[in-house]
Amino acid sequence: MIREEKQALVDELSEKFQSHNAFYITDASGMSVAKINEFRRLCFNRGLEFKVYKNTFIRKALDTLDGNTAEMDEALKGQSGVLFSKESGNAPAKLLKDFYKSQNYGRGVEPKPVLKGAYIDASIYLGATQLETLSTLKGKNELIGDVIGLLQSPAKNVISALSSGGNKLAGILKTLSEKEEVAG
């Protein structure tokens, strides 16, 4: 591969890093071609993309991102594949967990592909032990929905109290007026 081709590949990867709010670096070494193809098909079905890159290309592309990505160097050892997500930061983690379940990995067997690191909205997570944490992260839209729900809750309670109180008051007035008619 000539220098221009390498630079084009780094530029393409840089563009992907900047256009995706989350990406995971995994190690798929030791997986059969059939298993990798099965994993890629699952990625495609969920709107994610998985591609294998050389670590030097990943490092050069990471250098183009805002912020310090030096921590990611720990994840750039061995074979590396990058799992891209535009929608939510937890989608790749959920995909990995579902893939592990579908492969029936038992005790003592390391599930593949192994999570080496993740970059989500400028936050860095390293190691396979972070998979559970990453799968429970809420996306931006989920957090906005939670905030809106919290803001609406007190207003709904006040409106509910006022409307139920008004119904009770109307019921009392109706009962009193009926008693006056009967008494009169």
mmCIF file of C-alpha atoms in Angstrom:
data_model
loop_
_atom_site.group_PDB
_atom_site.id
_atom_site.type_symbol
_atom_site.label_atom_id
_atom_site.label_comp_id
_atom_site.label_asym_id
_atom_site.label_seq_id
_atom_site.Cartn_x
_atom_site.Cartn_y
_atom_site.Cartn_z
ATOM 1 C CA MET A 1 0.000 0.000 0.000
ATOM 2 C CA ILE A 2 1.475 3.340 -1.007
ATOM 3 C CA ARG A 3 1.591 6.401 1.226
ATOM 4 C CA GLU A 4 -1.365 8.109 -0.489
ATOM 5 C CA GLU A 5 -3.570 5.025 0.011
ATOM 6 C CA LYS A 6 -2.603 4.848 3.680
ATOM 7 C CA GLN A 7 -3.403 8.535 4.147
ATOM 8 C CA ALA A 8 -6.753 8.090 2.394
ATOM 9 C CA LEU A 9 -7.564 5.226 4.765
ATOM 10 C CA VAL A 10 -6.627 7.332 7.814
ATOM 11 C CA ASP A 11 -8.732 10.224 6.475
ATOM 12 C CA GLU A 12 -11.708 7.906 5.948
ATOM 13 C CA LEU A 13 -11.341 6.527 9.473
ATOM 14 C CA SER A 14 -10.998 10.046 10.933
ATOM 15 C CA GLU A 15 -14.201 11.066 9.196
ATOM 16 C CA LYS A 16 -15.997 8.027 10.642
ATOM 17 C CA PHE A 17 -14.738 8.798 14.142
ATOM 18 C CA GLN A 18 -15.998 12.370 13.851
ATOM 19 C CA SER A 19 -19.376 11.431 12.361
ATOM 20 C CA HIS A 20 -20.141 8.668 14.895
ATOM 21 C CA ASN A 21 -20.749 9.615 18.503
ATOM 22 C CA ALA A 22 -19.619 6.176 19.657
ATOM 23 C CA PHE A 23 -17.170 3.529 18.543
ATOM 24 C CA TYR A 24 -15.849 0.402 20.194
ATOM 25 C CA ILE A 25 -12.473 -1.219 19.554
ATOM 26 C CA THR A 26 -12.621 -5.008 19.696
ATOM 27 C CA ASP A 27 -10.359 -7.993 19.171
ATOM 28 C CA ALA A 28 -11.819 -10.665 16.915
ATOM 29 C CA SER A 29 -8.638 -12.730 16.567
ATOM 30 C CA GLY A 30 -9.295 -16.443 16.748
ATOM 31 C CA MET A 31 -12.811 -16.134 15.341
ATOM 32 C CA SER A 32 -13.609 -18.186 12.276
ATOM 33 C CA VAL A 33 -14.579 -16.436 9.055
ATOM 34 C CA ALA A 34 -18.103 -17.796 9.462
ATOM 35 C CA LYS A 35 -18.396 -16.319 12.994
ATOM 36 C CA ILE A 36 -17.038 -12.938 11.868
ATOM 37 C CA ASN A 37 -19.523 -12.894 8.990
ATOM 38 C CA GLU A 38 -22.332 -13.788 11.417
ATOM 39 C CA PHE A 39 -21.219 -10.939 13.697
ATOM 40 C CA ARG A 40 -21.083 -8.475 10.777
ATOM 41 C CA ARG A 41 -24.563 -9.524 9.662
ATOM 42 C CA LEU A 42 -25.885 -8.870 13.184
ATOM 43 C CA CYS A 43 -24.152 -5.464 13.144
ATOM 44 C CA PHE A 44 -25.715 -4.599 9.791
ATOM 45 C CA ASN A 45 -29.188 -5.662 10.985
ATOM 46 C CA ARG A 46 -28.886 -3.286 13.947
ATOM 47 C CA GLY A 47 -27.550 -0.334 11.973
ATOM 48 C CA LEU A 48 -23.962 -0.711 13.179
ATOM 49 C CA GLU A 49 -20.781 -1.170 11.194
ATOM 50 C CA PHE A 50 -17.795 -3.405 11.980
ATOM 51 C CA LYS A 51 -14.488 -3.071 10.177
ATOM 52 C CA VAL A 52 -10.924 -4.255 10.872
ATOM 53 C CA TYR A 53 -8.095 -1.695 10.773
ATOM 54 C CA LYS A 54 -4.396 -1.607 11.565
ATOM 55 C CA ASN A 55 -3.663 -0.110 14.968
ATOM 56 C CA THR A 56 -1.381 2.555 13.468
ATOM 57 C CA PHE A 57 -4.241 3.793 11.269
ATOM 58 C CA ILE A 58 -6.594 3.881 14.259
ATOM 59 C CA ARG A 59 -4.029 5.823 16.317
ATOM 60 C CA LYS A 60 -3.504 8.405 13.561
ATOM 61 C CA ALA A 61 -7.262 8.826 13.137
ATOM 62 C CA LEU A 62 -7.747 9.179 16.913
ATOM 63 C CA ASP A 63 -5.217 12.014 16.892
ATOM 64 C CA THR A 64 -7.598 14.035 14.714
ATOM 65 C CA LEU A 65 -10.339 13.976 17.388
ATOM 66 C CA ASP A 66 -10.774 16.808 19.872
ATOM 67 C CA GLY A 67 -9.529 15.905 23.317
ATOM 68 C CA ASN A 68 -6.936 13.530 24.681
ATOM 69 C CA THR A 69 -7.232 9.972 23.341
ATOM 70 C CA ALA A 70 -3.890 8.697 24.678
ATOM 71 C CA GLU A 71 -5.726 6.307 27.025
ATOM 72 C CA MET A 72 -6.955 4.403 23.976
ATOM 73 C CA ASP A 73 -3.375 3.269 23.262
ATOM 74 C CA GLU A 74 -3.976 0.472 25.773
ATOM 75 C CA ALA A 75 -6.692 -0.887 23.464
ATOM 76 C CA LEU A 76 -4.497 -0.691 20.378
ATOM 77 C CA LYS A 77 -2.632 -3.956 20.822
ATOM 78 C CA GLY A 78 -3.115 -7.075 18.752
ATOM 79 C CA GLN A 79 -5.755 -7.299 16.056
ATOM 80 C CA SER A 80 -8.341 -4.493 16.197
ATOM 81 C CA GLY A 81 -11.770 -4.131 14.726
ATOM 82 C CA VAL A 82 -13.861 -1.003 15.118
ATOM 83 C CA LEU A 83 -17.582 -1.118 15.794
ATOM 84 C CA PHE A 84 -19.294 2.164 14.828
ATOM 85 C CA SER A 85 -22.615 3.496 16.142
ATOM 86 C CA LYS A 86 -24.346 6.730 15.094
ATOM 87 C CA GLU A 87 -27.471 6.332 17.189
ATOM 88 C CA SER A 88 -26.593 5.443 20.769
ATOM 89 C CA GLY A 89 -23.493 4.699 22.765
ATOM 90 C CA ASN A 90 -24.938 1.566 24.319
ATOM 91 C CA ALA A 91 -26.062 -0.145 21.092
ATOM 92 C CA PRO A 92 -22.677 -1.819 20.394
ATOM 93 C CA ALA A 93 -22.463 -3.081 24.001
ATOM 94 C CA LYS A 94 -25.948 -4.566 23.759
ATOM 95 C CA LEU A 95 -25.028 -6.133 20.426
ATOM 96 C CA LEU A 96 -21.884 -7.718 21.919
ATOM 97 C CA LYS A 97 -23.851 -9.119 24.868
ATOM 98 C CA ASP A 98 -26.529 -10.539 22.562
ATOM 99 C CA PHE A 99 -23.879 -12.067 20.301
ATOM 100 C CA TYR A 100 -22.183 -13.696 23.296
ATOM 101 C CA LYS A 101 -25.508 -15.202 24.388
ATOM 102 C CA SER A 102 -26.217 -16.521 20.902
ATOM 103 C CA GLN A 103 -22.790 -18.211 20.818
ATOM 104 C CA ASN A 104 -23.360 -19.994 24.161
ATOM 105 C CA TYR A 105 -19.990 -19.080 25.604
ATOM 106 C CA GLY A 106 -19.378 -21.175 28.697
ATOM 107 C CA ARG A 107 -17.201 -20.690 31.734
ATOM 108 C CA GLY A 108 -13.519 -20.353 31.070
ATOM 109 C CA VAL A 109 -14.097 -19.497 27.411
ATOM 110 C CA GLU A 110 -13.395 -15.894 26.502
ATOM 111 C CA PRO A 111 -16.235 -14.526 24.364
ATOM 112 C CA LYS A 112 -15.236 -13.066 21.016
ATOM 113 C CA PRO A 113 -14.980 -10.371 19.808
ATOM 114 C CA VAL A 114 -13.442 -9.021 22.998
ATOM 115 C CA LEU A 115 -14.120 -5.411 23.959
ATOM 116 C CA LYS A 116 -10.788 -3.609 24.257
ATOM 117 C CA GLY A 117 -12.031 -0.036 24.527
ATOM 118 C CA ALA A 118 -14.881 2.325 23.756
ATOM 119 C CA TYR A 119 -15.126 6.029 22.956
ATOM 120 C CA ILE A 120 -18.532 7.582 23.638
ATOM 121 C CA ASP A 121 -19.060 11.335 23.427
ATOM 122 C CA ALA A 122 -15.406 12.022 24.356
ATOM 123 C CA SER A 123 -15.471 9.539 27.283
ATOM 124 C CA ILE A 124 -13.130 6.559 27.171
ATOM 125 C CA TYR A 125 -13.895 3.110 28.618
ATOM 126 C CA LEU A 126 -11.174 0.437 28.631
ATOM 127 C CA GLY A 127 -11.428 -3.317 28.952
ATOM 128 C CA ALA A 128 -14.018 -6.043 28.660
ATOM 129 C CA THR A 129 -15.058 -5.410 32.272
ATOM 130 C CA GLN A 130 -16.727 -2.182 31.104
ATOM 131 C CA LEU A 131 -19.247 -4.038 28.904
ATOM 132 C CA GLU A 132 -21.976 -4.164 31.557
ATOM 133 C CA THR A 133 -21.554 -0.450 32.329
ATOM 134 C CA LEU A 134 -21.647 0.446 28.638
ATOM 135 C CA SER A 135 -24.793 -1.603 27.999
ATOM 136 C CA THR A 136 -26.696 0.346 30.667
ATOM 137 C CA LEU A 137 -25.654 3.818 29.511
ATOM 138 C CA LYS A 138 -28.560 5.969 28.450
ATOM 139 C CA GLY A 139 -28.425 7.750 25.138
ATOM 140 C CA LYS A 140 -28.902 11.470 24.653
ATOM 141 C CA ASN A 141 -32.557 11.103 23.606
ATOM 142 C CA GLU A 142 -33.316 8.844 26.592
ATOM 143 C CA LEU A 143 -31.806 11.378 28.983
ATOM 144 C CA ILE A 144 -33.756 14.241 27.409
ATOM 145 C CA GLY A 145 -36.948 12.176 27.751
ATOM 146 C CA ASP A 146 -36.185 11.534 31.431
ATOM 147 C CA VAL A 147 -35.624 15.243 32.083
ATOM 148 C CA ILE A 148 -38.842 16.201 30.298
ATOM 149 C CA GLY A 149 -40.722 13.564 32.294
ATOM 150 C CA LEU A 150 -39.298 14.908 35.536
ATOM 151 C CA LEU A 151 -40.212 18.463 34.605
ATOM 152 C CA GLN A 152 -43.754 17.501 33.627
ATOM 153 C CA SER A 153 -44.407 15.402 36.722
ATOM 154 C CA PRO A 154 -44.961 18.259 39.240
ATOM 155 C CA ALA A 155 -47.195 20.141 36.811
ATOM 156 C CA LYS A 156 -49.286 17.022 36.198
ATOM 157 C CA ASN A 157 -49.666 16.505 39.948
ATOM 158 C CA VAL A 158 -50.849 20.084 40.488
ATOM 159 C CA ILE A 159 -53.311 19.902 37.597
ATOM 160 C CA SER A 160 -54.585 16.536 38.808
ATOM 161 C CA ALA A 161 -55.065 17.848 42.355
ATOM 162 C CA LEU A 162 -56.875 20.961 41.125
ATOM 163 C CA SER A 163 -59.159 19.050 38.778
ATOM 164 C CA SER A 164 -60.008 16.371 41.335
ATOM 165 C CA GLY A 165 -60.613 19.044 43.968
ATOM 166 C CA GLY A 166 -62.906 20.883 41.564
ATOM 167 C CA ASN A 167 -64.904 17.717 40.957
ATOM 168 C CA LYS A 168 -65.283 17.179 44.698
ATOM 169 C CA LEU A 169 -66.378 20.782 45.219
ATOM 170 C CA ALA A 170 -68.895 20.527 42.387
ATOM 171 C CA GLY A 171 -70.222 17.296 43.898
ATOM 172 C CA ILE A 172 -70.632 18.908 47.321
ATOM 173 C CA LEU A 173 -72.440 21.944 45.846
ATOM 174 C CA LYS A 174 -74.744 19.680 43.859
ATOM 175 C CA THR A 175 -75.585 17.647 46.950
ATOM 176 C CA LEU A 176 -76.259 20.793 48.993
ATOM 177 C CA SER A 177 -78.476 22.277 46.300
ATOM 178 C CA GLU A 178 -80.455 19.017 46.074
ATOM 179 C CA LYS A 179 -80.956 19.068 49.861
ATOM 180 C CA GLU A 180 -82.229 22.664 49.691
ATOM 181 C CA GLU A 181 -84.729 21.725 46.978
ATOM 182 C CA VAL A 182 -85.969 18.765 49.015
ATOM 183 C CA ALA A 183 -86.135 20.887 52.216
ATOM 184 C CA GLY A 184 -87.814 23.855 50.484
#
